[in-house]
Amino acid sequence: MKKTFKILALLIVVLSVTACSSKPKEEPAKTASVDSVSSASTSYYYEDSSIKEDSEEFLEIMKNPAAFGAVTVSTTNADGSPNVGVIIPSMVDVENKFVLLSFGTNGSTKQNLIERKIGVITVFKADPTAENKAERYVGMRIIVEYAEDHDKVINDLIAKEKIKEKNKDTSVIVQIKKVIPLG
């Protein structure tokens, strides 16, 4: 069991780190090109088993992604190197596709989202006992962008009681730009 867990953890880190690529420091990435964030996969080997953005399963998973599987957020550090953090996101505004990312600290992942405005949330579940490859690796990559007018959005969500006031300083609101299959 420990060996399986270690292999799964390593696979998650590798998938997450490869979801980032180097970007210029002075210019925020444009979300029009997924490859500006995720140049690791030019083919989608797990497209058949990937969660689709317009599915009921997607909305259910976004209510509690950690119950589905492992969740990471990949960003790019100021020096262009990749960064990955394990986090539990939650969708707080389905209509506008806003997701709340709560952080315990002002670490690199949070700062990277604020400064470079873009990241990749990877939701992944492995089932090594599944009979075929498509069923062994299920999940999605979610291209997110730091919410424009972040403070206004977070205050509106507090007013609507979608998030708590106490989470204001430790949270980041990102907006889903695109959902793509695992690589």
Short mmCIF file of N, CA and C in Angstrom, two decimals:
data_model
loop_
_atom_site.label_atom_id
_atom_site.label_comp_id
_atom_site.label_asym_id
_atom_site.label_seq_id
_atom_site.Cartn_x
_atom_site.Cartn_y
_atom_site.Cartn_z
N MET A 1 0.82 -1.19 0.00
CA MET A 1 0.00 0.00 0.00
C MET A 1 0.87 1.25 0.00
N LYS A 2 1.93 1.26 0.84
CA LYS A 2 2.81 2.43 0.87
C LYS A 2 3.48 2.65 -0.47
N LYS A 3 3.88 1.56 -1.13
CA LYS A 3 4.53 1.67 -2.42
C LYS A 3 3.56 2.24 -3.45
N THR A 4 2.32 1.79 -3.45
CA THR A 4 1.30 2.31 -4.37
C THR A 4 1.08 3.79 -4.12
N PHE A 5 1.01 4.19 -2.85
CA PHE A 5 0.82 5.60 -2.51
C PHE A 5 1.99 6.44 -3.00
N LYS A 6 3.22 5.94 -2.81
CA LYS A 6 4.40 6.68 -3.25
C LYS A 6 4.41 6.83 -4.77
N ILE A 7 4.05 5.77 -5.48
CA ILE A 7 4.00 5.83 -6.94
C ILE A 7 2.94 6.82 -7.38
N LEU A 8 1.77 6.79 -6.76
CA LEU A 8 0.69 7.72 -7.08
C LEU A 8 1.11 9.16 -6.80
N ALA A 9 1.74 9.40 -5.66
CA ALA A 9 2.18 10.75 -5.31
C ALA A 9 3.22 11.24 -6.31
N LEU A 10 4.15 10.40 -6.71
CA LEU A 10 5.16 10.78 -7.69
C LEU A 10 4.52 11.09 -9.03
N LEU A 11 3.56 10.28 -9.45
CA LEU A 11 2.87 10.51 -10.71
C LEU A 11 2.13 11.84 -10.69
N ILE A 12 1.49 12.16 -9.59
CA ILE A 12 0.77 13.43 -9.47
C ILE A 12 1.73 14.61 -9.58
N VAL A 13 2.85 14.53 -8.90
CA VAL A 13 3.83 15.61 -8.96
C VAL A 13 4.36 15.77 -10.37
N VAL A 14 4.68 14.66 -11.03
CA VAL A 14 5.21 14.72 -12.40
C VAL A 14 4.18 15.32 -13.33
N LEU A 15 2.92 14.87 -13.24
CA LEU A 15 1.87 15.44 -14.09
C LEU A 15 1.69 16.93 -13.84
N SER A 16 1.73 17.33 -12.59
CA SER A 16 1.53 18.73 -12.25
C SER A 16 2.68 19.61 -12.69
N VAL A 17 3.89 19.15 -12.46
CA VAL A 17 5.06 19.95 -12.83
C VAL A 17 5.13 20.09 -14.34
N THR A 18 4.80 19.04 -15.07
CA THR A 18 4.85 19.14 -16.52
C THR A 18 3.73 20.00 -17.08
N ALA A 19 2.77 20.37 -16.25
CA ALA A 19 1.69 21.23 -16.70
C ALA A 19 2.12 22.69 -16.77
N CYS A 20 3.30 23.02 -16.28
CA CYS A 20 3.80 24.40 -16.30
C CYS A 20 4.90 24.52 -17.33
N SER A 21 5.01 25.72 -17.87
CA SER A 21 6.15 26.00 -18.75
C SER A 21 6.64 27.39 -18.44
N SER A 22 7.82 27.69 -18.90
CA SER A 22 8.43 28.99 -18.63
C SER A 22 7.71 30.09 -19.41
N LYS A 23 7.51 31.24 -18.78
CA LYS A 23 6.89 32.40 -19.40
C LYS A 23 7.75 33.61 -19.08
N PRO A 24 7.66 34.65 -19.90
CA PRO A 24 8.40 35.87 -19.57
C PRO A 24 7.95 36.43 -18.23
N LYS A 25 8.90 36.95 -17.46
CA LYS A 25 8.59 37.48 -16.13
C LYS A 25 7.75 38.74 -16.21
N GLU A 26 8.01 39.57 -17.19
CA GLU A 26 7.38 40.88 -17.22
C GLU A 26 5.99 40.89 -17.85
N GLU A 27 5.60 39.82 -18.52
CA GLU A 27 4.31 39.81 -19.20
C GLU A 27 3.48 38.63 -18.71
N PRO A 28 2.25 38.88 -18.22
CA PRO A 28 1.41 37.77 -17.79
C PRO A 28 1.05 36.87 -18.97
N ALA A 29 0.87 35.60 -18.70
CA ALA A 29 0.50 34.66 -19.76
C ALA A 29 -0.89 34.98 -20.26
N LYS A 30 -1.13 34.68 -21.51
CA LYS A 30 -2.45 34.87 -22.11
C LYS A 30 -3.15 33.52 -22.08
N THR A 31 -4.40 33.51 -21.66
CA THR A 31 -5.12 32.24 -21.56
C THR A 31 -5.61 31.75 -22.91
N ALA A 32 -5.45 32.53 -23.96
CA ALA A 32 -5.89 32.10 -25.27
C ALA A 32 -5.15 30.85 -25.72
N SER A 33 -3.94 30.65 -25.24
CA SER A 33 -3.16 29.49 -25.63
C SER A 33 -2.91 28.61 -24.42
N VAL A 34 -3.50 27.44 -24.42
CA VAL A 34 -3.28 26.50 -23.33
C VAL A 34 -1.80 26.14 -23.27
N ASP A 35 -1.13 26.08 -24.42
CA ASP A 35 0.27 25.69 -24.44
C ASP A 35 1.17 26.70 -23.75
N SER A 36 0.69 27.91 -23.50
CA SER A 36 1.51 28.85 -22.73
C SER A 36 1.61 28.39 -21.28
N VAL A 37 0.73 27.50 -20.87
CA VAL A 37 0.76 26.95 -19.53
C VAL A 37 1.15 25.49 -19.56
N SER A 38 0.66 24.77 -20.50
CA SER A 38 0.82 23.32 -20.50
C SER A 38 1.36 22.82 -21.83
N SER A 39 2.65 22.97 -22.02
CA SER A 39 3.25 22.48 -23.25
C SER A 39 3.68 21.03 -23.12
N ALA A 40 3.42 20.44 -21.98
CA ALA A 40 3.86 19.06 -21.76
C ALA A 40 3.10 18.08 -22.64
N SER A 41 1.83 18.31 -22.87
CA SER A 41 1.02 17.36 -23.63
C SER A 41 0.47 18.01 -24.88
N THR A 42 0.89 17.50 -26.01
CA THR A 42 0.33 17.98 -27.27
C THR A 42 -0.71 16.99 -27.78
N SER A 43 -0.78 15.82 -27.17
CA SER A 43 -1.79 14.83 -27.45
C SER A 43 -2.48 14.49 -26.13
N TYR A 44 -3.76 14.21 -26.23
CA TYR A 44 -4.52 13.87 -25.03
C TYR A 44 -4.72 12.35 -24.99
N TYR A 45 -3.85 11.67 -24.27
CA TYR A 45 -3.91 10.22 -24.20
C TYR A 45 -5.07 9.72 -23.34
N TYR A 46 -5.58 10.57 -22.47
CA TYR A 46 -6.65 10.15 -21.57
C TYR A 46 -7.93 10.94 -21.82
N GLU A 47 -8.12 11.39 -23.04
CA GLU A 47 -9.29 12.21 -23.35
C GLU A 47 -10.60 11.46 -23.08
N ASP A 48 -10.65 10.18 -23.40
CA ASP A 48 -11.88 9.40 -23.19
C ASP A 48 -12.27 9.31 -21.72
N SER A 49 -11.29 9.32 -20.83
CA SER A 49 -11.60 9.19 -19.40
C SER A 49 -11.54 10.53 -18.67
N SER A 50 -11.34 11.62 -19.41
CA SER A 50 -11.27 12.93 -18.76
C SER A 50 -12.65 13.48 -18.49
N ILE A 51 -12.73 14.25 -17.43
CA ILE A 51 -13.99 14.87 -17.02
C ILE A 51 -14.24 16.07 -17.92
N LYS A 52 -15.46 16.21 -18.40
CA LYS A 52 -15.82 17.31 -19.30
C LYS A 52 -16.44 18.46 -18.49
N GLU A 53 -16.11 19.68 -18.88
CA GLU A 53 -16.56 20.88 -18.15
C GLU A 53 -18.08 21.01 -18.10
N ASP A 54 -18.78 20.59 -19.10
CA ASP A 54 -20.23 20.76 -19.14
C ASP A 54 -20.99 19.56 -18.57
N SER A 55 -20.28 18.68 -17.87
CA SER A 55 -20.93 17.48 -17.32
C SER A 55 -21.37 17.68 -15.87
N GLU A 56 -22.34 16.89 -15.47
CA GLU A 56 -22.78 16.87 -14.07
C GLU A 56 -21.64 16.40 -13.17
N GLU A 57 -20.84 15.47 -13.68
CA GLU A 57 -19.71 14.94 -12.91
C GLU A 57 -18.72 16.05 -12.55
N PHE A 58 -18.50 16.97 -13.50
CA PHE A 58 -17.60 18.10 -13.26
C PHE A 58 -18.10 18.93 -12.08
N LEU A 59 -19.38 19.28 -12.10
CA LEU A 59 -19.95 20.09 -11.01
C LEU A 59 -19.91 19.36 -9.68
N GLU A 60 -20.16 18.07 -9.69
CA GLU A 60 -20.09 17.28 -8.46
C GLU A 60 -18.67 17.24 -7.91
N ILE A 61 -17.71 17.03 -8.79
CA ILE A 61 -16.31 16.97 -8.36
C ILE A 61 -15.88 18.32 -7.81
N MET A 62 -16.29 19.42 -8.43
CA MET A 62 -15.87 20.75 -7.99
C MET A 62 -16.47 21.13 -6.64
N LYS A 63 -17.53 20.45 -6.21
CA LYS A 63 -18.06 20.68 -4.87
C LYS A 63 -17.09 20.16 -3.81
N ASN A 64 -16.41 19.05 -4.12
CA ASN A 64 -15.47 18.45 -3.18
C ASN A 64 -14.43 17.64 -3.95
N PRO A 65 -13.48 18.33 -4.62
CA PRO A 65 -12.51 17.64 -5.46
C PRO A 65 -11.64 16.63 -4.71
N ALA A 66 -11.33 16.88 -3.46
CA ALA A 66 -10.45 15.98 -2.71
C ALA A 66 -11.10 14.62 -2.50
N ALA A 67 -12.43 14.57 -2.47
CA ALA A 67 -13.11 13.29 -2.32
C ALA A 67 -12.98 12.45 -3.59
N PHE A 68 -12.73 13.10 -4.72
CA PHE A 68 -12.56 12.39 -5.99
C PHE A 68 -11.17 11.79 -6.11
N GLY A 69 -10.16 12.60 -5.78
CA GLY A 69 -8.78 12.13 -5.93
C GLY A 69 -7.80 13.20 -5.50
N ALA A 70 -6.64 13.17 -6.10
CA ALA A 70 -5.59 14.12 -5.76
C ALA A 70 -5.80 15.43 -6.53
N VAL A 71 -5.48 16.56 -5.89
CA VAL A 71 -5.66 17.87 -6.52
C VAL A 71 -4.39 18.69 -6.33
N THR A 72 -3.88 19.22 -7.43
CA THR A 72 -2.70 20.08 -7.36
C THR A 72 -2.97 21.36 -8.14
N VAL A 73 -2.20 22.39 -7.80
CA VAL A 73 -2.23 23.64 -8.56
C VAL A 73 -0.80 23.90 -9.04
N SER A 74 -0.64 24.01 -10.34
CA SER A 74 0.67 24.27 -10.93
C SER A 74 0.73 25.73 -11.37
N THR A 75 1.85 26.36 -11.06
CA THR A 75 2.09 27.74 -11.46
C THR A 75 3.54 27.86 -11.91
N THR A 76 3.91 29.05 -12.30
CA THR A 76 5.30 29.30 -12.69
C THR A 76 5.89 30.33 -11.73
N ASN A 77 7.07 30.03 -11.20
CA ASN A 77 7.77 30.96 -10.32
C ASN A 77 8.31 32.15 -11.12
N ALA A 78 8.69 33.20 -10.42
CA ALA A 78 9.21 34.41 -11.06
C ALA A 78 10.43 34.13 -11.94
N ASP A 79 11.23 33.13 -11.58
CA ASP A 79 12.42 32.81 -12.38
C ASP A 79 12.11 31.87 -13.55
N GLY A 80 10.84 31.54 -13.75
CA GLY A 80 10.44 30.68 -14.85
C GLY A 80 10.38 29.21 -14.51
N SER A 81 10.80 28.82 -13.32
CA SER A 81 10.76 27.42 -12.93
C SER A 81 9.34 27.02 -12.53
N PRO A 82 9.02 25.73 -12.65
CA PRO A 82 7.68 25.28 -12.29
C PRO A 82 7.48 25.21 -10.79
N ASN A 83 6.24 25.33 -10.37
CA ASN A 83 5.85 25.23 -8.97
C ASN A 83 4.57 24.41 -8.92
N VAL A 84 4.46 23.56 -7.92
CA VAL A 84 3.23 22.80 -7.75
C VAL A 84 2.88 22.77 -6.26
N GLY A 85 1.61 22.94 -5.97
CA GLY A 85 1.14 22.87 -4.60
C GLY A 85 -0.08 21.97 -4.53
N VAL A 86 -0.21 21.25 -3.44
CA VAL A 86 -1.39 20.42 -3.22
C VAL A 86 -2.41 21.30 -2.50
N ILE A 87 -3.63 21.33 -3.00
CA ILE A 87 -4.64 22.23 -2.46
C ILE A 87 -6.02 21.65 -2.72
N ILE A 88 -7.00 22.14 -1.98
CA ILE A 88 -8.38 21.72 -2.21
C ILE A 88 -9.17 22.94 -2.68
N PRO A 89 -9.49 22.99 -3.96
CA PRO A 89 -10.30 24.09 -4.47
C PRO A 89 -11.78 23.80 -4.27
N SER A 90 -12.59 24.84 -4.34
CA SER A 90 -14.03 24.63 -4.33
C SER A 90 -14.69 25.70 -5.18
N MET A 91 -15.64 25.26 -5.99
CA MET A 91 -16.35 26.19 -6.85
C MET A 91 -17.33 26.98 -5.99
N VAL A 92 -17.24 28.30 -6.07
CA VAL A 92 -18.10 29.14 -5.23
C VAL A 92 -19.10 29.95 -6.05
N ASP A 93 -18.95 29.93 -7.36
CA ASP A 93 -19.88 30.65 -8.23
C ASP A 93 -19.91 29.91 -9.57
N VAL A 94 -20.91 29.04 -9.72
CA VAL A 94 -21.00 28.19 -10.90
C VAL A 94 -21.20 29.04 -12.16
N GLU A 95 -22.07 30.03 -12.09
CA GLU A 95 -22.40 30.85 -13.27
C GLU A 95 -21.16 31.54 -13.85
N ASN A 96 -20.35 32.13 -12.99
CA ASN A 96 -19.15 32.84 -13.44
C ASN A 96 -17.89 31.98 -13.41
N LYS A 97 -18.06 30.73 -13.01
CA LYS A 97 -16.96 29.76 -12.94
C LYS A 97 -15.82 30.22 -12.04
N PHE A 98 -16.18 30.80 -10.89
CA PHE A 98 -15.18 31.21 -9.92
C PHE A 98 -14.90 30.06 -8.96
N VAL A 99 -13.62 29.87 -8.69
CA VAL A 99 -13.17 28.82 -7.79
C VAL A 99 -12.37 29.46 -6.67
N LEU A 100 -12.60 29.02 -5.45
CA LEU A 100 -11.89 29.50 -4.28
C LEU A 100 -10.72 28.57 -4.00
N LEU A 101 -9.54 29.15 -3.88
CA LEU A 101 -8.36 28.40 -3.47
C LEU A 101 -7.93 28.96 -2.12
N SER A 102 -8.00 28.15 -1.09
CA SER A 102 -7.63 28.59 0.25
C SER A 102 -6.20 28.16 0.54
N PHE A 103 -5.42 29.10 1.05
CA PHE A 103 -4.02 28.86 1.37
C PHE A 103 -3.80 29.12 2.85
N GLY A 104 -2.99 28.31 3.48
CA GLY A 104 -2.64 28.51 4.88
C GLY A 104 -1.56 29.57 5.05
N THR A 105 -0.81 29.80 3.97
CA THR A 105 0.30 30.75 4.03
C THR A 105 0.33 31.58 2.76
N ASN A 106 1.24 32.53 2.73
CA ASN A 106 1.47 33.32 1.51
C ASN A 106 2.62 32.70 0.73
N GLY A 107 2.54 31.41 0.48
CA GLY A 107 3.61 30.69 -0.19
C GLY A 107 3.70 30.98 -1.68
N SER A 108 4.59 30.25 -2.33
CA SER A 108 4.89 30.47 -3.74
C SER A 108 3.68 30.31 -4.65
N THR A 109 2.89 29.27 -4.44
CA THR A 109 1.76 29.02 -5.34
C THR A 109 0.79 30.19 -5.32
N LYS A 110 0.47 30.67 -4.13
CA LYS A 110 -0.45 31.81 -4.01
C LYS A 110 0.16 33.05 -4.67
N GLN A 111 1.41 33.34 -4.38
CA GLN A 111 2.05 34.53 -4.95
C GLN A 111 2.15 34.43 -6.47
N ASN A 112 2.43 33.24 -6.98
CA ASN A 112 2.52 33.05 -8.43
C ASN A 112 1.19 33.33 -9.11
N LEU A 113 0.09 32.89 -8.50
CA LEU A 113 -1.23 33.17 -9.07
C LEU A 113 -1.51 34.67 -9.09
N ILE A 114 -1.16 35.35 -8.02
CA ILE A 114 -1.39 36.79 -7.94
C ILE A 114 -0.52 37.54 -8.94
N GLU A 115 0.74 37.16 -9.05
CA GLU A 115 1.69 37.89 -9.90
C GLU A 115 1.59 37.52 -11.38
N ARG A 116 1.44 36.25 -11.70
CA ARG A 116 1.45 35.84 -13.10
C ARG A 116 0.06 35.54 -13.64
N LYS A 117 -0.92 35.52 -12.75
CA LYS A 117 -2.35 35.47 -13.10
C LYS A 117 -2.85 34.17 -13.72
N ILE A 118 -2.03 33.11 -13.76
CA ILE A 118 -2.48 31.90 -14.43
C ILE A 118 -1.96 30.66 -13.72
N GLY A 119 -2.74 29.59 -13.79
CA GLY A 119 -2.33 28.33 -13.18
C GLY A 119 -3.12 27.17 -13.77
N VAL A 120 -2.75 25.97 -13.36
CA VAL A 120 -3.43 24.76 -13.81
C VAL A 120 -3.79 23.94 -12.58
N ILE A 121 -5.08 23.69 -12.40
CA ILE A 121 -5.55 22.80 -11.35
C ILE A 121 -5.67 21.42 -11.99
N THR A 122 -5.02 20.43 -11.40
CA THR A 122 -5.12 19.06 -11.90
C THR A 122 -5.88 18.24 -10.88
N VAL A 123 -6.95 17.61 -11.34
CA VAL A 123 -7.74 16.71 -10.50
C VAL A 123 -7.54 15.32 -11.10
N PHE A 124 -7.06 14.39 -10.28
CA PHE A 124 -6.60 13.12 -10.81
C PHE A 124 -6.94 11.98 -9.87
N LYS A 125 -7.44 10.90 -10.45
CA LYS A 125 -7.69 9.69 -9.67
C LYS A 125 -7.12 8.50 -10.45
N ALA A 126 -6.31 7.72 -9.78
CA ALA A 126 -5.74 6.53 -10.40
C ALA A 126 -6.38 5.29 -9.82
N ASP A 127 -6.65 4.35 -10.69
CA ASP A 127 -7.16 3.05 -10.27
C ASP A 127 -6.30 1.99 -10.94
N PRO A 128 -5.21 1.58 -10.28
CA PRO A 128 -4.29 0.62 -10.90
C PRO A 128 -4.92 -0.74 -11.16
N THR A 129 -6.08 -1.02 -10.59
CA THR A 129 -6.73 -2.31 -10.81
C THR A 129 -7.68 -2.30 -12.01
N ALA A 130 -7.91 -1.13 -12.60
CA ALA A 130 -8.82 -1.04 -13.74
C ALA A 130 -8.30 -1.86 -14.91
N GLU A 131 -9.22 -2.42 -15.68
CA GLU A 131 -8.84 -3.31 -16.77
C GLU A 131 -8.21 -2.59 -17.96
N ASN A 132 -8.65 -1.36 -18.24
CA ASN A 132 -8.06 -0.67 -19.39
C ASN A 132 -7.46 0.67 -18.98
N LYS A 133 -6.59 1.16 -19.82
CA LYS A 133 -5.82 2.37 -19.53
C LYS A 133 -6.72 3.58 -19.28
N ALA A 134 -7.77 3.72 -20.06
CA ALA A 134 -8.66 4.88 -19.92
C ALA A 134 -9.31 4.93 -18.54
N GLU A 135 -9.60 3.78 -17.97
CA GLU A 135 -10.22 3.74 -16.65
C GLU A 135 -9.20 3.84 -15.52
N ARG A 136 -7.93 3.61 -15.82
CA ARG A 136 -6.89 3.69 -14.80
C ARG A 136 -6.58 5.13 -14.41
N TYR A 137 -6.71 6.05 -15.34
CA TYR A 137 -6.35 7.46 -15.11
C TYR A 137 -7.51 8.35 -15.49
N VAL A 138 -8.21 8.84 -14.49
CA VAL A 138 -9.40 9.66 -14.70
C VAL A 138 -9.15 11.03 -14.08
N GLY A 139 -9.57 12.07 -14.76
CA GLY A 139 -9.42 13.40 -14.20
C GLY A 139 -9.52 14.49 -15.25
N MET A 140 -8.90 15.62 -14.94
CA MET A 140 -8.94 16.77 -15.84
C MET A 140 -7.89 17.78 -15.41
N ARG A 141 -7.54 18.67 -16.33
CA ARG A 141 -6.72 19.83 -16.01
C ARG A 141 -7.58 21.05 -16.25
N ILE A 142 -7.55 21.97 -15.31
CA ILE A 142 -8.39 23.16 -15.39
C ILE A 142 -7.48 24.37 -15.47
N ILE A 143 -7.52 25.05 -16.60
CA ILE A 143 -6.74 26.28 -16.77
C ILE A 143 -7.51 27.39 -16.06
N VAL A 144 -6.85 28.04 -15.09
CA VAL A 144 -7.51 29.09 -14.32
C VAL A 144 -6.72 30.39 -14.42
N GLU A 145 -7.43 31.47 -14.20
CA GLU A 145 -6.81 32.79 -14.22
C GLU A 145 -7.24 33.55 -12.96
N TYR A 146 -6.30 34.25 -12.36
CA TYR A 146 -6.59 35.09 -11.20
C TYR A 146 -7.74 36.02 -11.57
N ALA A 147 -8.75 36.08 -10.73
CA ALA A 147 -9.96 36.83 -11.05
C ALA A 147 -9.67 38.31 -11.26
N GLU A 148 -10.14 38.81 -12.39
CA GLU A 148 -10.07 40.24 -12.65
C GLU A 148 -10.94 40.92 -11.58
N ASP A 149 -10.54 42.06 -11.09
CA ASP A 149 -11.25 42.73 -9.98
C ASP A 149 -11.40 41.78 -8.79
N HIS A 150 -10.29 41.13 -8.43
CA HIS A 150 -10.27 40.10 -7.40
C HIS A 150 -10.94 40.55 -6.10
N ASP A 151 -10.58 41.72 -5.60
CA ASP A 151 -11.13 42.17 -4.32
C ASP A 151 -12.63 42.38 -4.40
N LYS A 152 -13.13 42.92 -5.50
CA LYS A 152 -14.57 43.11 -5.68
C LYS A 152 -15.27 41.76 -5.72
N VAL A 153 -14.72 40.82 -6.46
CA VAL A 153 -15.31 39.48 -6.57
C VAL A 153 -15.36 38.81 -5.20
N ILE A 154 -14.27 38.87 -4.46
CA ILE A 154 -14.24 38.20 -3.15
C ILE A 154 -15.22 38.86 -2.18
N ASN A 155 -15.34 40.20 -2.22
CA ASN A 155 -16.30 40.90 -1.37
C ASN A 155 -17.74 40.57 -1.75
N ASP A 156 -18.01 40.44 -3.06
CA ASP A 156 -19.35 40.04 -3.51
C ASP A 156 -19.70 38.63 -3.03
N LEU A 157 -18.71 37.73 -3.08
CA LEU A 157 -18.95 36.36 -2.63
C LEU A 157 -19.17 36.29 -1.12
N ILE A 158 -18.50 37.16 -0.38
CA ILE A 158 -18.73 37.25 1.07
C ILE A 158 -20.14 37.76 1.33
N ALA A 159 -20.55 38.80 0.59
CA ALA A 159 -21.90 39.37 0.76
C ALA A 159 -22.98 38.34 0.43
N LYS A 160 -22.72 37.47 -0.54
CA LYS A 160 -23.67 36.43 -0.92
C LYS A 160 -23.56 35.19 -0.02
N GLU A 161 -22.66 35.27 0.99
CA GLU A 161 -22.41 34.19 1.93
C GLU A 161 -21.92 32.91 1.25
N LYS A 162 -21.18 33.09 0.17
CA LYS A 162 -20.58 31.94 -0.53
C LYS A 162 -19.23 31.60 0.08
N ILE A 163 -18.56 32.60 0.68
CA ILE A 163 -17.34 32.37 1.43
C ILE A 163 -17.40 33.18 2.72
N LYS A 164 -16.57 32.81 3.66
CA LYS A 164 -16.57 33.49 4.96
C LYS A 164 -15.57 34.63 4.98
N GLU A 165 -15.90 35.66 5.70
CA GLU A 165 -15.04 36.84 5.85
C GLU A 165 -13.64 36.45 6.33
N LYS A 166 -13.58 35.48 7.23
CA LYS A 166 -12.28 35.08 7.80
C LYS A 166 -11.34 34.49 6.75
N ASN A 167 -11.88 34.02 5.60
CA ASN A 167 -11.06 33.43 4.54
C ASN A 167 -10.54 34.46 3.53
N LYS A 168 -10.94 35.70 3.70
CA LYS A 168 -10.61 36.74 2.72
C LYS A 168 -9.10 36.88 2.48
N ASP A 169 -8.32 36.92 3.54
CA ASP A 169 -6.89 37.16 3.40
C ASP A 169 -6.08 35.92 3.05
N THR A 170 -6.66 34.76 3.22
CA THR A 170 -5.92 33.52 2.96
C THR A 170 -6.37 32.83 1.67
N SER A 171 -7.28 33.47 0.93
CA SER A 171 -7.84 32.84 -0.25
C SER A 171 -7.55 33.61 -1.52
N VAL A 172 -7.61 32.90 -2.61
CA VAL A 172 -7.48 33.49 -3.94
C VAL A 172 -8.67 33.00 -4.75
N ILE A 173 -9.27 33.91 -5.48
CA ILE A 173 -10.36 33.54 -6.37
C ILE A 173 -9.80 33.48 -7.78
N VAL A 174 -10.00 32.33 -8.44
CA VAL A 174 -9.58 32.17 -9.82
C VAL A 174 -10.82 31.86 -10.65
N GLN A 175 -10.72 32.12 -11.93
CA GLN A 175 -11.83 31.86 -12.83
C GLN A 175 -11.41 30.77 -13.82
N ILE A 176 -12.28 29.81 -14.01
CA ILE A 176 -12.01 28.73 -14.96
C ILE A 176 -12.05 29.30 -16.37
N LYS A 177 -10.98 29.06 -17.12
CA LYS A 177 -10.90 29.50 -18.50
C LYS A 177 -11.11 28.35 -19.47
N LYS A 178 -10.61 27.17 -19.09
CA LYS A 178 -10.74 26.02 -19.98
C LYS A 178 -10.48 24.75 -19.20
N VAL A 179 -11.20 23.70 -19.54
CA VAL A 179 -10.96 22.39 -18.96
C VAL A 179 -10.43 21.51 -20.09
N ILE A 180 -9.28 20.88 -19.83
CA ILE A 180 -8.67 20.02 -20.84
C ILE A 180 -8.40 18.64 -20.23
N PRO A 181 -8.26 17.65 -21.09
CA PRO A 181 -7.99 16.29 -20.59
C PRO A 181 -6.62 16.19 -19.94
N LEU A 182 -6.44 15.13 -19.19
CA LEU A 182 -5.10 14.81 -18.69
C LEU A 182 -4.23 14.53 -19.90
N GLY A 183 -2.94 14.75 -19.76
CA GLY A 183 -2.02 14.59 -20.89
C GLY A 183 -1.85 13.18 -21.33
#
